[in-house]
XYZ file of C-alpha atoms in Angstrom:
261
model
C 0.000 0.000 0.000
C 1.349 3.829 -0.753
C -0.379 5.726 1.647
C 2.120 8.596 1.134
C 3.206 9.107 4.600
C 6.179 9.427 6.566
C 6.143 6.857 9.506
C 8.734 7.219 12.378
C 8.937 4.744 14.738
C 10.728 5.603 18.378
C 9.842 2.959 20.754
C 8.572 0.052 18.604
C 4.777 0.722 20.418
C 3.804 4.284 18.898
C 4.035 5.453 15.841
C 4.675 9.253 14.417
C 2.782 9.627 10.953
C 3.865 13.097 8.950
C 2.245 13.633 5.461
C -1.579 14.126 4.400
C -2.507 13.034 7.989
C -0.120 13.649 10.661
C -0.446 12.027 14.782
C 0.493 8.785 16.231
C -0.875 5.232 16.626
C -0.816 3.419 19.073
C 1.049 -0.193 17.333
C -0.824 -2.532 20.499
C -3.899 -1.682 19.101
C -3.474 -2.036 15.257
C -1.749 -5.565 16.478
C -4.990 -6.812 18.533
C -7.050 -5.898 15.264
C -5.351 -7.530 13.255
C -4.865 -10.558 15.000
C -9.106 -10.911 15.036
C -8.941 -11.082 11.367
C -7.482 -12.769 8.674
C -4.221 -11.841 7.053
C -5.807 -10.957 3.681
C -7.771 -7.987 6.241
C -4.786 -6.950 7.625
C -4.812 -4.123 4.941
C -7.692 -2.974 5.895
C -7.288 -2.768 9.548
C -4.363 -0.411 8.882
C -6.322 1.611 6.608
C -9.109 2.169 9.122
C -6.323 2.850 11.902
C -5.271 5.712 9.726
C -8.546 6.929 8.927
C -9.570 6.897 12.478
C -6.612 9.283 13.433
C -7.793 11.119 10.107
C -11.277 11.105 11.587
C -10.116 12.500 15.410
C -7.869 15.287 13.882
C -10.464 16.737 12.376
C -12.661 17.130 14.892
C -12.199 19.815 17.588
C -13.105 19.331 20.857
C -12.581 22.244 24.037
C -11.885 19.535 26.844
C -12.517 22.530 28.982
C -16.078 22.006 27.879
C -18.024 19.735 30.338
C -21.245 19.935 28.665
C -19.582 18.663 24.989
C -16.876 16.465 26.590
C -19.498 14.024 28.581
C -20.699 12.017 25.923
C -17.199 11.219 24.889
C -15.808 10.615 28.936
C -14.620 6.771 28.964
C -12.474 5.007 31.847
C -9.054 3.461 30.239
C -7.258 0.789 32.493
C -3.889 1.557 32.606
C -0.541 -0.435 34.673
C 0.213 1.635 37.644
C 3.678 3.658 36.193
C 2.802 2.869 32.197
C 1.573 6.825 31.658
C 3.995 9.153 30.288
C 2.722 12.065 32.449
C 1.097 12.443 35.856
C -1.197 15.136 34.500
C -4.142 13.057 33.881
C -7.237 12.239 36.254
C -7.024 8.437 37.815
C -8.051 6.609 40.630
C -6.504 3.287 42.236
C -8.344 0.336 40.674
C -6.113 -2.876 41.646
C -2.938 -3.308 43.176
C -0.501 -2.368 40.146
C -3.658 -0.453 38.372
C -5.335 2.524 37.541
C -8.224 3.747 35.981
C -8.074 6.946 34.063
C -10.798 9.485 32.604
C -10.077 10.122 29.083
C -12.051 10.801 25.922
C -13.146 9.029 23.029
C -12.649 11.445 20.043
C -13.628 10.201 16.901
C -11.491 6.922 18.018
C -8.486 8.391 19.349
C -8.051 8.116 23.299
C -7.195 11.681 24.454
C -6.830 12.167 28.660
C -8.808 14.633 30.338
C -6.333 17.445 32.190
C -6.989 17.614 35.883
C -6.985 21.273 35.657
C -10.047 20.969 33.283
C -12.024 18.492 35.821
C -10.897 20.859 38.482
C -12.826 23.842 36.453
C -15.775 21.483 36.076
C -16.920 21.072 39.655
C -17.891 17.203 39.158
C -16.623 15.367 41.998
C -13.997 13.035 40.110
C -15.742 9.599 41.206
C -18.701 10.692 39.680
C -16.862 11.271 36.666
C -14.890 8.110 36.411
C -18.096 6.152 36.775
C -20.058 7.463 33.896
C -17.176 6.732 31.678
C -17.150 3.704 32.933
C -20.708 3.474 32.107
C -20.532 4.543 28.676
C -17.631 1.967 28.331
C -19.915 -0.625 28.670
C -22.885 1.145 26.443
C -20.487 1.129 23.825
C -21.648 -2.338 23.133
C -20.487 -6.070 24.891
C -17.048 -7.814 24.187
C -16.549 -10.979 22.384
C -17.410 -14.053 24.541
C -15.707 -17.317 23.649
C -14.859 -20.802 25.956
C -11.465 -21.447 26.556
C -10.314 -25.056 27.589
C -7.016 -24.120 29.451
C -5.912 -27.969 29.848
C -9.486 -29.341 30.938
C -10.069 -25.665 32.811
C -13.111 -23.930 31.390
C -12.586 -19.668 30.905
C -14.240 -17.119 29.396
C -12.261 -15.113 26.647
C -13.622 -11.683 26.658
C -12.641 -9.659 23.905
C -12.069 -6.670 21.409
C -9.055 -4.538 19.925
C -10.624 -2.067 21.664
C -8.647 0.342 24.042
C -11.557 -0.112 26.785
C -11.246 -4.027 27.016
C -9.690 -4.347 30.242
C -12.832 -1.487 31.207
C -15.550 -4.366 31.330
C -13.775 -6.281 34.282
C -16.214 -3.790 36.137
C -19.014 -5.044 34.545
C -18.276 -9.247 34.471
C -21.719 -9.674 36.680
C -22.945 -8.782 32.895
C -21.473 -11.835 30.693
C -21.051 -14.511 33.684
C -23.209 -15.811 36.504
C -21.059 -14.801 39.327
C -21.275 -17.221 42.214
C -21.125 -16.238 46.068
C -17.538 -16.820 45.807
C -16.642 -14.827 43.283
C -14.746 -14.729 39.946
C -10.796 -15.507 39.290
C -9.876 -12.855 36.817
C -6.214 -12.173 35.026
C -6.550 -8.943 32.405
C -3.147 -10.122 30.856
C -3.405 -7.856 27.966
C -5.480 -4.490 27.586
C -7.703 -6.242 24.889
C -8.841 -9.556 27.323
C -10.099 -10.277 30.203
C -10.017 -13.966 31.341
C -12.394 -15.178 34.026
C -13.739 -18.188 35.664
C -16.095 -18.820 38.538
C -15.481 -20.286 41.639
C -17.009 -23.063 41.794
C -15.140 -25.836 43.848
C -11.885 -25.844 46.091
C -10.100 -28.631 42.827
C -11.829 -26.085 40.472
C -10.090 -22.986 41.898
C -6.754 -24.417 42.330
C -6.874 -26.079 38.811
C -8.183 -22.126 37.348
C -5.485 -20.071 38.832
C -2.673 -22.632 37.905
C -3.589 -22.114 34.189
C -4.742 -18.659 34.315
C -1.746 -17.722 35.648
C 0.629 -19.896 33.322
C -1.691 -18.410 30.487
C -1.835 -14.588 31.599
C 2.009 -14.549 32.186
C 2.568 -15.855 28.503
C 0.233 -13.601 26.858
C 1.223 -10.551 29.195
C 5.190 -11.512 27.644
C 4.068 -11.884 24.139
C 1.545 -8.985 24.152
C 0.299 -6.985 22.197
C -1.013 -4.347 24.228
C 0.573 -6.316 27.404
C -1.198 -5.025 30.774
C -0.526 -7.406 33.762
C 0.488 -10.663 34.598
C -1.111 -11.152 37.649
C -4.125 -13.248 38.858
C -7.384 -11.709 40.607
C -9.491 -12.243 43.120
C -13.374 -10.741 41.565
C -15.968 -9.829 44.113
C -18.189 -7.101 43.955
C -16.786 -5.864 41.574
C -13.978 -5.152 43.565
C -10.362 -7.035 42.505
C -8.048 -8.349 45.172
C -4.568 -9.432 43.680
C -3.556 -13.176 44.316
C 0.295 -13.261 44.409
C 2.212 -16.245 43.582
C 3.346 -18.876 40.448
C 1.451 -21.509 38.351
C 3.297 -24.051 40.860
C 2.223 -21.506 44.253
C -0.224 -19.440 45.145
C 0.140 -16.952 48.166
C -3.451 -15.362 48.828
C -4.571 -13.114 51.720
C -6.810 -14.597 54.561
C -9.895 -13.362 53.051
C -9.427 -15.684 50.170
C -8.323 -18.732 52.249
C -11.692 -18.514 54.254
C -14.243 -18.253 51.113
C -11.960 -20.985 49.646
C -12.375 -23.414 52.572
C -16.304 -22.669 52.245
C -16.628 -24.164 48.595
C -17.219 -27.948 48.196
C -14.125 -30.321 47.060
């Protein structure tokens, strides 16, 4: 394809385009696209990549402007450390992870400025939640089962930038049980989950969910944690350990020892 542009590369994630369109692309998310379709698409994929960024450039938005900036407010899990800048608006989700208030312009993520929150008067909670909200009205991820040596997990996914979003809304696409979910989010476009079902089940789900999340989390794209997770009211409670041991908190141990054989 001659798409007359300059493309500069500096990290190997991002790229710089300089020509008829000019801004950057984020490489994790032209990857995950690509790697739901076929390699005759891959083309195409690109080509809507660029005209995305086309798309976002040419639309202006005043992020000082509450009233036209709502609609587009969506919550963006990021690692805890993996932003280039403090100057954006977050708030602890995980041990390791944050969620952060940015915008949905036309397709390109742009973060909100905590000066321009500040000048808003929302309280930032309130804010974070109704992009989380509009996250999820966006439409549902992919569901698919996953037999992780005899383990049954649920693959949810997209190329979106907002994957790892929906582990706030997993009540949605599974029937959570008392116990809760195991979760690992080992790349920013899927979320693995299973329920807790049995004390065999459990220890047989976080062996290969966390075997699996560590070896998609190395080969990426889009890598976003390796870790396994606790799920329970929608609140996530890191597990530490290996495949081969598992060190939980107390809290764990207990609901654990409640759950049949």
């Amino acid at each position: 394809m001659r798409l007359g542009l300059t493309v500069v590369s500096f990290d190997g994630e991002v790229v710089v385009l300089r020509g008829r369109v000019t801004g950057t692309v984020a490489l994790a998310d032209v990857r995950a696209a690509c790697l739901l379709e076929t390699i005759p698409k891959w083309p195409v994929v690109v080509m809507d990549a660029l005209q995305g960024l086309a798309r976002s450039l040419e639309v202006i938005v005043d992020l000082s402007d509450e009233v036209a900036v709502r609609p587009l407010l969506r919550a963006r899990v990021y690692t805890e450390g993996a932003l280039l800048t403090d100057d954006v608006v977050r708030r602890p989700l995980a041990a390791g992870l944050v969620e952060v208030l940015v915008a949905d312009v036309a397709g390109a993520v742009r973060t909100i400025p905590p000066a321009a929150v500040a000048d808003w008067g929302s309280p930032v909670a309130e804010l974070l939640d109704l992009a989380r909200e509009q996250v999820l009205a966006d439409g549902l991820l992919t569901r698919r089962m996953l037999d992780l040596g005899g383990v049954d997990v649920l693959a949810l996914e997209s190329p979106s930038a907002f994957t790892a979003t929906h582990v706030s809304w997993l009540a949605t696409y599974v029937d959570v049980p008392v116990a809760g979910l195991l979760v690992a989010l080992p790349t920013r476009h899927l979320v693995l989950c299973a329920p807790m079902l049995s004390r065999g089940q459990v220890l047989d789900a976080a062996q290969a969910l966390l075997a699996n999340a560590d070896a998609l989390w190395t080969a990426g794209p889009g890598a976003l944690s390796p870790d396994l997770w606790w799920w329970r009211d929608a609140v996530l409670t890191l597990l530490p350990g290996t495949p081969a041991s598992l060190s939980p908190p107390i809290e764990f141990i207990e609901v654990l020892d409640t759950l049949p054989a």
